[in-house]
């Protein structure tokens, strides 16, 4: 296969993640032709540490995680995009498993499933449990509407062909980008698959998702 047909940009979205951004950059490097950190105007040393570790660093437009995804996709130089969080929740060693689904043409987008791979977060406290149940409900509604059999539409760890991402013309600028990607792919006839991947607890810093304040956003996004 030619270099162009299977080269990978790993996009790490990060806001105030100095606790471990350098380690994540190092961990994804073996699986990346390019490592791009999209920074959300961090007030800590995230940008500096990411660049020192060898990543290219750009800024998002300040609108949120979804806007960061779109900025990363626009800027990526390779034709396969892997999105991974910067808080140590995801398993970088699973990147080849994700990419393989695209290079073998089994999928146009592949999502890492916590339902298949397990999670250290789901049952740890009431907030996490509510997030799991809410995520399950959103997954069910998407499956019913699109006759799909997915298990985890909200996990940020995923891979997608760059041209497919750009064709989706995504509107979401926040955490609702994850299921908007799935909905648009299914609606446009792209193949979406999942692979098992374990989720760890956030290893440092603080969550950027105020679950209750933004809960309505996740359900509105189901409407289009
Ligand atoms: N560039 C950018 N990154 C963001 C923004 N908001 C969140 N992120 C990153 O998106 C990833 C997911 O955010 P988290 O705060 O971990 O959200 P979460 O996984 O739902 O919450 P936890 O379970 O507490 O980890 C992290 O790497 C964040 O740093 C943003 O506005 N811009
Ligand atoms: Mg997280």
Short mmCIF file of C-alpha atoms and ligand atoms in Angstrom, two decimals:
data_model
loop_
_atom_site.label_atom_id
_atom_site.label_comp_id
_atom_site.label_asym_id
_atom_site.label_seq_id
_atom_site.Cartn_x
_atom_site.Cartn_y
_atom_site.Cartn_z
CA UNK A 1 0.00 0.00 0.00
CA UNK A 2 1.34 3.47 -0.81
CA UNK A 3 2.43 5.81 2.01
CA UNK A 4 -0.47 8.13 1.32
CA UNK A 5 -3.15 5.48 1.48
CA UNK A 6 -2.49 4.51 5.08
CA UNK A 7 -0.70 7.30 6.88
CA UNK A 8 -1.99 8.48 10.21
CA UNK A 9 -2.39 11.80 11.99
CA UNK A 10 -3.07 11.27 15.69
CA UNK A 11 -5.05 14.26 16.94
CA UNK A 12 -4.89 14.88 20.69
CA UNK A 13 -7.40 17.48 21.91
CA UNK A 14 -6.23 19.07 25.11
CA UNK A 15 -7.24 21.84 27.48
CA UNK A 16 -5.20 22.26 30.65
CA UNK A 17 -3.67 18.78 30.50
CA UNK A 18 -0.07 19.54 31.56
CA UNK A 19 -0.21 16.58 33.95
CA UNK A 20 0.39 14.07 31.22
CA UNK A 21 0.29 15.56 27.73
CA UNK A 22 3.99 14.83 27.13
CA UNK A 23 3.49 11.18 28.07
CA UNK A 24 0.51 10.82 25.75
CA UNK A 25 2.47 12.34 22.84
CA UNK A 26 5.26 9.82 23.50
CA UNK A 27 2.80 6.92 23.73
CA UNK A 28 1.05 7.65 20.42
CA UNK A 29 4.25 8.40 18.45
CA UNK A 30 4.98 4.78 17.46
CA UNK A 31 1.57 4.62 15.74
CA UNK A 32 1.56 8.05 14.10
CA UNK A 33 3.05 9.59 10.99
CA UNK A 34 2.11 12.95 12.49
CA UNK A 35 1.10 13.95 16.04
CA UNK A 36 -1.09 17.02 16.23
CA UNK A 37 -2.13 18.55 19.54
CA UNK A 38 -5.14 20.86 19.28
CA UNK A 39 -4.99 23.06 22.33
CA UNK A 40 -8.03 24.76 23.84
CA UNK A 41 -6.20 27.90 24.98
CA UNK A 42 -4.77 26.12 28.02
CA UNK A 43 -3.74 28.28 30.93
CA UNK A 44 -1.11 25.77 32.03
CA UNK A 45 1.99 24.44 30.20
CA UNK A 46 0.12 22.04 27.88
CA UNK A 47 1.28 23.67 24.62
CA UNK A 48 4.91 23.96 25.68
CA UNK A 49 5.15 20.39 26.96
CA UNK A 50 3.40 18.96 23.88
CA UNK A 51 5.80 20.74 21.54
CA UNK A 52 8.82 19.65 23.58
CA UNK A 53 7.63 16.05 23.30
CA UNK A 54 7.59 16.39 19.50
CA UNK A 55 3.98 17.22 18.61
CA UNK A 56 2.87 19.93 16.24
CA UNK A 57 0.60 22.25 18.23
CA UNK A 58 -2.29 24.39 16.99
CA UNK A 59 -5.02 26.34 18.79
CA UNK A 60 -8.75 25.71 18.48
CA UNK A 61 -11.18 28.59 18.09
CA UNK A 62 -12.22 28.55 21.74
CA UNK A 63 -15.67 27.04 21.14
CA UNK A 64 -15.08 23.58 22.63
CA UNK A 65 -14.03 19.99 21.98
CA UNK A 66 -15.97 19.66 18.73
CA UNK A 67 -14.42 22.80 17.34
CA UNK A 68 -11.04 21.34 18.27
CA UNK A 69 -11.81 18.16 16.29
CA UNK A 70 -12.71 20.23 13.22
CA UNK A 71 -9.58 22.38 13.52
CA UNK A 72 -7.48 19.23 13.84
CA UNK A 73 -9.07 17.54 10.84
CA UNK A 74 -8.62 20.65 8.68
CA UNK A 75 -4.97 20.88 9.64
CA UNK A 76 -4.01 17.19 9.49
CA UNK A 77 -1.61 16.20 6.71
CA UNK A 78 -2.40 12.48 6.65
CA UNK A 79 -5.46 10.68 5.35
CA UNK A 80 -6.38 8.69 8.46
CA UNK A 81 -7.30 10.61 11.61
CA UNK A 82 -7.14 9.07 15.07
CA UNK A 83 -8.72 11.14 17.86
CA UNK A 84 -7.60 10.47 21.43
CA UNK A 85 -8.16 12.35 24.69
CA UNK A 86 -5.24 13.88 26.57
CA UNK A 87 -6.17 12.71 30.06
CA UNK A 88 -4.82 9.16 29.99
CA UNK A 89 -8.30 7.60 29.66
CA UNK A 90 -7.57 5.77 26.43
CA UNK A 91 -5.22 2.97 25.44
CA UNK A 92 -2.74 4.19 22.80
CA UNK A 93 -1.68 0.59 22.12
CA UNK A 94 -5.15 0.03 20.60
CA UNK A 95 -4.50 2.57 17.80
CA UNK A 96 -3.35 -0.13 15.30
CA UNK A 97 -6.59 -2.05 15.93
CA UNK A 98 -8.60 1.06 15.04
CA UNK A 99 -6.52 1.92 11.99
CA UNK A 100 -6.70 -1.64 10.69
CA UNK A 101 -10.48 -1.36 10.33
CA UNK A 102 -9.98 1.57 7.93
CA UNK A 103 -7.05 0.25 5.94
CA UNK A 104 -8.84 -3.07 5.40
CA UNK A 105 -11.91 -1.13 4.21
CA UNK A 106 -14.08 -2.70 6.90
CA UNK A 107 -15.02 0.78 8.09
CA UNK A 108 -15.02 4.45 7.19
CA UNK A 109 -15.12 5.29 10.90
CA UNK A 110 -14.33 3.03 13.85
CA UNK A 111 -15.12 3.85 17.46
CA UNK A 112 -13.38 2.34 20.48
CA UNK A 113 -16.12 0.78 22.58
CA UNK A 114 -16.03 0.87 26.37
CA UNK A 115 -18.97 -1.52 26.45
CA UNK A 116 -16.83 -4.11 24.69
CA UNK A 117 -13.51 -3.19 26.35
CA UNK A 118 -14.67 -2.22 29.82
CA UNK A 119 -14.28 0.97 31.82
CA UNK A 120 -12.89 1.89 35.23
CA UNK A 121 -15.25 4.88 35.31
CA UNK A 122 -18.76 3.55 34.69
CA UNK A 123 -19.68 2.46 38.21
CA UNK A 124 -17.25 4.50 40.32
CA UNK A 125 -19.70 7.17 41.45
CA UNK A 126 -23.24 8.40 40.78
CA UNK A 127 -22.20 10.99 38.18
CA UNK A 128 -20.27 8.42 36.15
CA UNK A 129 -23.15 5.97 36.40
CA UNK A 130 -25.58 8.63 35.11
CA UNK A 131 -23.21 9.35 32.24
CA UNK A 132 -23.08 5.66 31.38
CA UNK A 133 -26.86 5.30 31.41
CA UNK A 134 -27.32 8.52 29.40
CA UNK A 135 -24.74 7.36 26.88
CA UNK A 136 -26.51 4.00 26.62
CA UNK A 137 -29.84 5.71 25.94
CA UNK A 138 -28.35 7.93 23.22
CA UNK A 139 -26.72 4.86 21.66
CA UNK A 140 -30.03 2.98 21.73
CA UNK A 141 -31.94 5.87 20.08
CA UNK A 142 -29.34 6.13 17.32
CA UNK A 143 -29.45 2.36 16.77
CA UNK A 144 -33.24 2.34 16.53
CA UNK A 145 -33.34 5.23 14.09
CA UNK A 146 -30.55 3.98 11.84
CA UNK A 147 -30.95 0.21 12.25
CA UNK A 148 -27.45 -0.05 13.71
CA UNK A 149 -25.96 -2.29 16.42
CA UNK A 150 -23.47 0.05 18.07
CA UNK A 151 -22.62 -0.04 21.78
CA UNK A 152 -20.79 3.24 22.54
CA UNK A 153 -21.39 6.27 20.31
CA UNK A 154 -19.91 8.79 22.78
CA UNK A 155 -16.35 7.55 23.17
CA UNK A 156 -13.85 10.13 21.93
CA UNK A 157 -11.24 7.50 21.01
CA UNK A 158 -11.89 6.73 17.34
CA UNK A 159 -10.43 6.73 13.84
CA UNK A 160 -11.92 8.09 10.64
CA UNK A 161 -10.81 8.70 7.08
CA UNK A 162 -10.01 12.39 6.69
CA UNK A 163 -12.08 12.81 3.53
CA UNK A 164 -15.06 11.21 5.29
CA UNK A 165 -14.70 13.53 8.29
CA UNK A 166 -14.67 16.58 6.00
CA UNK A 167 -17.70 15.30 4.04
CA UNK A 168 -19.74 15.07 7.25
CA UNK A 169 -19.96 18.88 7.51
CA UNK A 170 -20.33 18.69 11.27
CA UNK A 171 -22.13 21.44 13.17
CA UNK A 172 -21.29 20.51 16.78
CA UNK A 173 -18.64 22.55 18.54
CA UNK A 174 -18.77 20.78 21.89
CA UNK A 175 -18.85 17.24 23.31
CA UNK A 176 -21.86 16.48 21.07
CA UNK A 177 -19.43 16.10 18.14
CA UNK A 178 -18.96 12.42 19.04
CA UNK A 179 -22.48 11.27 18.30
CA UNK A 180 -22.98 13.81 15.52
CA UNK A 181 -20.10 12.03 13.74
CA UNK A 182 -21.87 8.69 14.17
CA UNK A 183 -25.30 10.00 13.11
CA UNK A 184 -23.94 11.75 10.01
CA UNK A 185 -21.89 8.70 8.99
CA UNK A 186 -24.92 6.40 9.28
CA UNK A 187 -27.17 8.86 7.47
CA UNK A 188 -24.67 9.24 4.62
CA UNK A 189 -24.17 5.50 4.22
CA UNK A 190 -20.64 5.28 5.61
CA UNK A 191 -19.60 2.09 7.39
CA UNK A 192 -19.23 2.49 11.16
CA UNK A 193 -17.66 -0.28 13.24
CA UNK A 194 -16.42 -0.65 16.81
CA UNK A 195 -13.47 -2.37 18.45
CA UNK A 196 -13.06 -3.19 22.13
CA UNK A 197 -10.91 -0.76 24.08
CA UNK A 198 -10.60 -0.22 27.82
CA UNK A 199 -11.25 3.17 29.43
CA UNK A 200 -9.16 4.20 32.41
CA UNK A 201 -10.03 6.84 34.96
CA UNK A 202 -8.80 10.35 34.13
CA UNK A 203 -5.22 10.23 35.42
CA UNK A 204 -4.71 13.95 36.30
CA UNK A 205 -6.40 17.35 36.14
CA UNK A 206 -10.14 18.02 36.01
CA UNK A 207 -13.03 17.02 33.74
CA UNK A 208 -14.04 19.63 31.16
CA UNK A 209 -17.57 18.23 30.84
CA UNK A 210 -20.17 19.68 33.22
CA UNK A 211 -22.54 16.73 32.73
CA UNK A 212 -25.77 18.18 34.14
CA UNK A 213 -25.39 21.67 32.65
CA UNK A 214 -24.79 20.20 29.19
CA UNK A 215 -27.06 17.13 29.29
CA UNK A 216 -29.71 18.74 27.07
CA UNK A 217 -27.09 19.39 24.37
CA UNK A 218 -26.54 15.65 23.88
CA UNK A 219 -30.25 15.00 23.33
CA UNK A 220 -30.80 18.03 21.07
CA UNK A 221 -28.03 16.78 18.81
CA UNK A 222 -30.07 13.62 18.14
CA UNK A 223 -32.55 15.77 16.25
CA UNK A 224 -30.06 16.86 13.62
N1 LIG B 1 -8.74 21.64 22.41
C1 LIG B 1 -9.72 21.43 23.32
N2 LIG B 1 -9.75 20.28 24.04
C2 LIG B 1 -10.75 20.12 24.95
C3 LIG B 1 -11.75 21.10 25.15
N3 LIG B 1 -12.61 20.62 26.10
C4 LIG B 1 -12.14 19.40 26.47
N4 LIG B 1 -11.02 19.10 25.77
C5 LIG B 1 -10.23 17.88 25.86
O1 LIG B 1 -11.10 16.82 25.48
C6 LIG B 1 -10.75 15.62 26.17
C7 LIG B 1 -12.00 15.11 26.89
O2 LIG B 1 -12.35 15.98 27.95
P1 LIG B 1 -12.56 15.46 29.43
O3 LIG B 1 -12.54 16.61 30.35
O4 LIG B 1 -11.60 14.36 29.71
O5 LIG B 1 -14.05 14.90 29.36
P2 LIG B 1 -14.55 13.53 29.90
O6 LIG B 1 -13.65 12.44 29.42
O7 LIG B 1 -15.97 13.44 29.52
O8 LIG B 1 -14.43 13.71 31.47
P3 LIG B 1 -13.59 12.79 32.51
O9 LIG B 1 -14.37 11.52 32.64
O10 LIG B 1 -13.51 13.54 33.78
O11 LIG B 1 -12.24 12.56 31.94
C8 LIG B 1 -9.61 15.99 27.10
O12 LIG B 1 -8.39 15.66 26.47
C9 LIG B 1 -9.74 17.50 27.25
O13 LIG B 1 -8.55 18.16 27.57
C10 LIG B 1 -11.68 22.30 24.37
O14 LIG B 1 -12.49 23.21 24.48
N5 LIG B 1 -10.65 22.41 23.47
MG1 LIG B 2 -11.73 12.31 30.03
#
